[in-house]
Amino acid sequence: MIVIRCLDQNHLTYAHAVSDIYGWPVCEEIPPDTLWELTLRNDYLSVCSPVYDYGAPLYVDFVGGAMGHRRLYGGGKGQDLAKAIGLNKASGIKVLDATAGLGRDAFVLASLGCHVQLWERNPVVHALLSDGLLRAEAHSETAEIVTRMELCAGVASAHKTSWPEVIYLDPMFPPSKKSAKPKKDMQLFHQLVQQDLDADELLPWALKTAKNRVVVKRPRIAPYLAGVKPSFELTGKSNRFDVYVNAGF
């Protein structure tokens, strides 16, 4: 069961608006069968769980914290992500992010001038993303960036589109038993989203749909998505970008 709690009566209207969109009840007390608790506090929406102990609640923040630092000091178009998308060759690229997650890479791309359509099928993650975009829209340093971000609910491959020049895929990969555990917020995210069992099915659709290229983000030593070798790879310390080129910019 998923419920919404409002810790500040000033945000009660917002809590009920979220409830109307997603169908989760607004509760003063947490029912015993609650798996995920969405909480409105300090002007942001967060998620935690009375079942899984992962420390602080998870929320989306495009203004401050790690994303604020990356926006200011992340390396701009010199980042591997930007090179993989093709920003060393073109500008204003239309990107469809079919596995939006917490929207971090999508926000980076939008901050570099891309127009990004984010697709997220997990309703809790979608709610967090929507909340993060609303707050970023209200902040002077990020308002212009989020005008290039469009959030959509559902599975991108189920909708016909001629929109994207690039399709970006970052499917959830099962954590390695040999590697160190991720930070607790990402452990919570992994528990919430689970593994993308249909990840291999996304690549054939993406290759048929993207005008210019498909970019797949993978752990550095992970196998290729669907076993298909890319046109080229950009490999960092922990991640790898596999780039499938359909046409040049």
Coordinates of C-alpha atoms in Angstrom, one line a residue:
M1 CA 0.0 0.0 0.0
I2 CA 1.2 3.5 -0.8
V3 CA 0.0 6.5 1.3
I4 CA 0.5 10.2 1.4
R5 CA 1.3 12.1 4.7
C6 CA 1.2 15.9 5.0
L7 CA 3.4 17.2 7.8
D8 CA 2.5 20.8 7.2
Q9 CA -1.2 21.9 6.8
N10 CA -0.1 24.6 4.4
H11 CA 0.6 21.9 1.9
L12 CA -2.6 19.9 2.4
T13 CA -4.1 21.2 -0.9
Y14 CA -1.0 19.9 -2.7
A15 CA -1.2 16.6 -0.9
H16 CA -4.8 16.1 -2.1
A17 CA -3.8 17.2 -5.6
V18 CA -1.2 14.4 -5.7
S19 CA -3.8 12.0 -4.3
D20 CA -6.2 12.9 -7.1
I21 CA -3.6 12.3 -9.8
Y22 CA -2.2 9.0 -8.5
G23 CA -5.0 7.6 -6.4
W24 CA -3.1 7.2 -3.1
P25 CA -5.0 8.2 0.1
V26 CA -3.9 11.1 2.3
C27 CA -3.5 9.7 5.8
E28 CA -2.8 11.2 9.2
E29 CA -1.7 7.8 10.6
I30 CA 0.2 5.2 8.6
P31 CA -1.8 2.0 8.1
P32 CA 0.0 -1.2 9.2
D33 CA 0.1 -2.6 5.6
T34 CA 1.9 0.5 4.2
L35 CA 4.9 -0.3 2.0
W36 CA 5.7 3.2 0.8
E37 CA 5.0 6.5 2.4
L38 CA 5.1 9.7 0.4
T39 CA 5.6 12.7 2.7
L40 CA 5.2 16.4 2.1
R41 CA 7.7 18.3 4.2
N42 CA 9.8 21.4 3.8
D43 CA 8.2 22.2 0.5
Y44 CA 9.2 18.9 -1.2
L45 CA 7.7 15.4 -1.7
S46 CA 9.8 12.5 -0.5
V47 CA 9.4 8.7 -0.2
C48 CA 10.4 6.4 2.5
S49 CA 9.3 3.0 3.8
P50 CA 8.3 1.6 7.2
V51 CA 9.4 -1.8 5.9
Y52 CA 12.8 -1.0 4.4
D53 CA 15.3 1.0 6.5
Y54 CA 17.4 3.1 4.1
G55 CA 17.9 6.2 6.3
A56 CA 16.8 9.5 4.9
P57 CA 13.8 9.8 2.6
L58 CA 14.4 10.0 -1.2
Y59 CA 13.4 13.1 -3.2
V60 CA 14.3 14.8 -6.4
D61 CA 16.3 18.1 -6.2
F62 CA 17.4 19.7 -9.4
V63 CA 18.3 23.0 -7.7
G64 CA 20.8 22.3 -4.9
G65 CA 22.9 19.4 -3.6
A66 CA 24.7 17.1 -6.1
M67 CA 22.7 18.3 -9.1
G68 CA 23.4 21.9 -8.3
H69 CA 27.1 21.1 -8.1
R70 CA 27.0 19.1 -11.3
R71 CA 25.2 21.9 -13.2
L72 CA 27.9 24.4 -12.2
Y73 CA 31.1 22.2 -12.2
G74 CA 30.2 19.0 -14.0
G75 CA 32.3 19.6 -17.1
G76 CA 29.7 20.8 -19.5
K77 CA 29.9 19.3 -23.0
G78 CA 33.2 17.6 -22.1
Q79 CA 31.3 15.0 -20.1
D80 CA 31.1 11.5 -21.5
L81 CA 27.3 11.7 -21.4
A82 CA 27.3 14.9 -23.6
K83 CA 29.7 13.3 -26.0
A84 CA 27.7 10.1 -26.2
I85 CA 24.5 12.1 -27.1
G86 CA 26.4 14.0 -29.8
L87 CA 26.7 17.4 -28.3
N88 CA 30.3 17.7 -29.6
K89 CA 28.7 17.7 -33.1
A90 CA 25.3 19.3 -32.7
S91 CA 23.2 21.5 -30.4
G92 CA 19.6 21.6 -29.3
I93 CA 19.3 17.8 -29.8
K94 CA 15.9 16.2 -29.1
V95 CA 16.4 13.4 -26.7
L96 CA 13.8 10.8 -25.5
D97 CA 14.8 9.4 -22.2
A98 CA 12.9 6.2 -22.0
T99 CA 14.0 5.2 -18.5
A100 CA 14.0 8.6 -16.7
G101 CA 14.4 7.4 -13.1
L102 CA 15.3 10.3 -10.9
G103 CA 15.9 12.5 -14.0
R104 CA 19.5 13.3 -13.2
D105 CA 21.0 12.7 -16.7
A106 CA 18.0 14.2 -18.3
F107 CA 18.5 17.4 -16.3
V108 CA 22.2 17.5 -17.3
L109 CA 21.3 17.2 -20.9
A110 CA 18.6 19.9 -20.6
S111 CA 21.1 22.2 -18.9
L112 CA 23.4 21.7 -22.0
G113 CA 20.6 22.8 -24.4
C114 CA 19.0 19.5 -25.3
H115 CA 15.2 19.2 -25.4
V116 CA 14.4 16.1 -23.3
Q117 CA 11.2 14.1 -23.1
L118 CA 11.3 11.9 -19.9
W119 CA 9.3 8.7 -19.7
E120 CA 8.8 7.1 -16.3
R121 CA 6.4 4.2 -15.7
N122 CA 6.8 3.8 -11.9
P123 CA 4.1 6.1 -10.4
V124 CA 6.0 6.9 -7.2
V125 CA 9.1 7.9 -9.2
H126 CA 7.0 9.9 -11.6
A127 CA 5.4 11.8 -8.6
L128 CA 8.9 12.6 -7.3
L129 CA 10.1 13.8 -10.7
S130 CA 7.0 16.0 -11.1
D131 CA 7.6 17.5 -7.7
G132 CA 11.3 18.2 -8.5
L133 CA 10.4 19.8 -11.8
L134 CA 7.8 22.1 -10.2
R135 CA 10.4 23.3 -7.6
A136 CA 13.1 23.8 -10.3
E137 CA 10.6 25.7 -12.4
A138 CA 10.1 28.1 -9.5
H139 CA 13.8 28.8 -9.0
S140 CA 15.6 31.5 -11.0
E141 CA 18.7 29.4 -11.7
T142 CA 16.9 26.4 -13.1
A143 CA 13.6 27.7 -14.5
E144 CA 14.9 28.1 -18.0
I145 CA 16.4 24.6 -18.0
V146 CA 13.2 22.8 -17.1
T147 CA 11.4 24.5 -20.0
R148 CA 13.3 21.9 -22.1
M149 CA 12.1 19.0 -20.0
E150 CA 8.7 17.3 -20.7
L151 CA 7.7 14.5 -18.2
C152 CA 5.4 11.7 -19.5
A153 CA 3.9 8.8 -17.6
G154 CA 4.1 5.2 -18.9
V155 CA 6.2 3.2 -21.3
A156 CA 7.7 5.1 -24.2
S157 CA 7.8 2.1 -26.5
A158 CA 4.0 1.8 -26.2
H159 CA 3.5 5.2 -27.8
K160 CA 4.1 6.1 -31.5
T161 CA 6.5 9.0 -31.9
S162 CA 8.6 10.6 -34.6
W163 CA 10.0 13.0 -32.1
P164 CA 13.5 12.0 -31.0
E165 CA 16.9 12.4 -32.7
V166 CA 18.4 10.4 -29.8
I167 CA 16.9 7.8 -27.5
Y168 CA 18.6 7.4 -24.2
L169 CA 18.3 4.2 -22.2
D170 CA 19.5 3.6 -18.6
P171 CA 17.7 0.5 -17.5
M172 CA 18.0 -0.7 -13.9
F173 CA 20.8 -3.2 -13.7
P174 CA 20.9 -5.9 -11.0
P175 CA 23.6 -4.9 -8.4
S176 CA 26.8 -6.9 -8.5
K177 CA 27.5 -9.1 -5.5
K178 CA 31.2 -8.2 -5.8
S179 CA 30.8 -4.4 -5.8
A180 CA 30.3 -2.1 -2.8
K181 CA 26.7 -1.3 -2.0
P182 CA 25.4 1.9 -3.4
K183 CA 24.4 4.8 -1.1
K184 CA 21.3 4.3 0.9
D185 CA 19.2 6.6 -1.2
M186 CA 20.0 4.5 -4.3
Q187 CA 19.4 1.3 -2.3
L188 CA 15.9 2.7 -1.6
F189 CA 15.5 3.6 -5.3
H190 CA 16.5 0.1 -6.4
Q191 CA 14.0 -1.4 -4.0
L192 CA 11.3 0.8 -5.2
V193 CA 11.9 0.3 -9.0
Q194 CA 13.3 -3.3 -9.0
Q195 CA 15.1 -4.7 -12.0
D196 CA 14.0 -3.8 -15.6
L197 CA 13.2 -7.3 -16.8
D198 CA 12.2 -6.0 -20.3
A199 CA 15.4 -3.9 -20.8
D200 CA 16.6 -6.0 -23.8
E201 CA 13.3 -5.4 -25.5
L202 CA 13.9 -1.6 -25.5
L203 CA 16.9 -1.7 -27.8
P204 CA 15.2 -2.9 -31.0
W205 CA 12.4 -0.4 -30.5
A206 CA 14.9 2.4 -29.9
L207 CA 17.0 1.5 -32.9
K208 CA 13.9 1.7 -35.1
T209 CA 12.7 4.9 -33.6
A210 CA 15.7 7.2 -33.0
K211 CA 16.6 9.3 -36.0
N212 CA 20.3 9.7 -35.3
R213 CA 21.5 7.4 -32.4
V214 CA 20.7 5.4 -29.4
V215 CA 22.7 5.8 -26.2
V216 CA 22.7 3.1 -23.5
K217 CA 24.2 3.7 -20.1
R218 CA 25.6 0.5 -18.5
P219 CA 27.8 -0.4 -15.6
R220 CA 31.4 -0.4 -16.8
I221 CA 31.8 -4.2 -17.1
A222 CA 28.2 -5.1 -17.9
P223 CA 27.3 -7.0 -21.0
Y224 CA 25.8 -5.2 -24.0
L225 CA 22.1 -4.6 -23.9
A226 CA 20.4 -7.4 -25.8
G227 CA 23.8 -8.7 -26.7
V228 CA 24.2 -6.1 -29.5
K229 CA 27.6 -4.5 -29.9
P230 CA 27.5 -0.7 -30.3
S231 CA 29.1 1.5 -32.9
F232 CA 31.4 2.8 -30.2
E233 CA 31.8 3.1 -26.4
L234 CA 32.8 5.7 -23.9
T235 CA 34.0 4.1 -20.7
G236 CA 34.5 5.9 -17.4
K237 CA 35.5 4.7 -13.9
S238 CA 32.1 3.0 -13.1
N239 CA 29.8 3.5 -16.1
R240 CA 30.0 3.0 -19.9
F241 CA 28.0 4.7 -22.7
D242 CA 27.3 2.4 -25.6
V243 CA 26.4 4.4 -28.7
Y244 CA 24.5 3.0 -31.6
V245 CA 24.7 5.3 -34.6
N246 CA 21.8 5.3 -37.1
A247 CA 22.8 8.6 -38.9
G248 CA 25.2 11.5 -38.3
F249 CA 24.3 14.9 -37.1

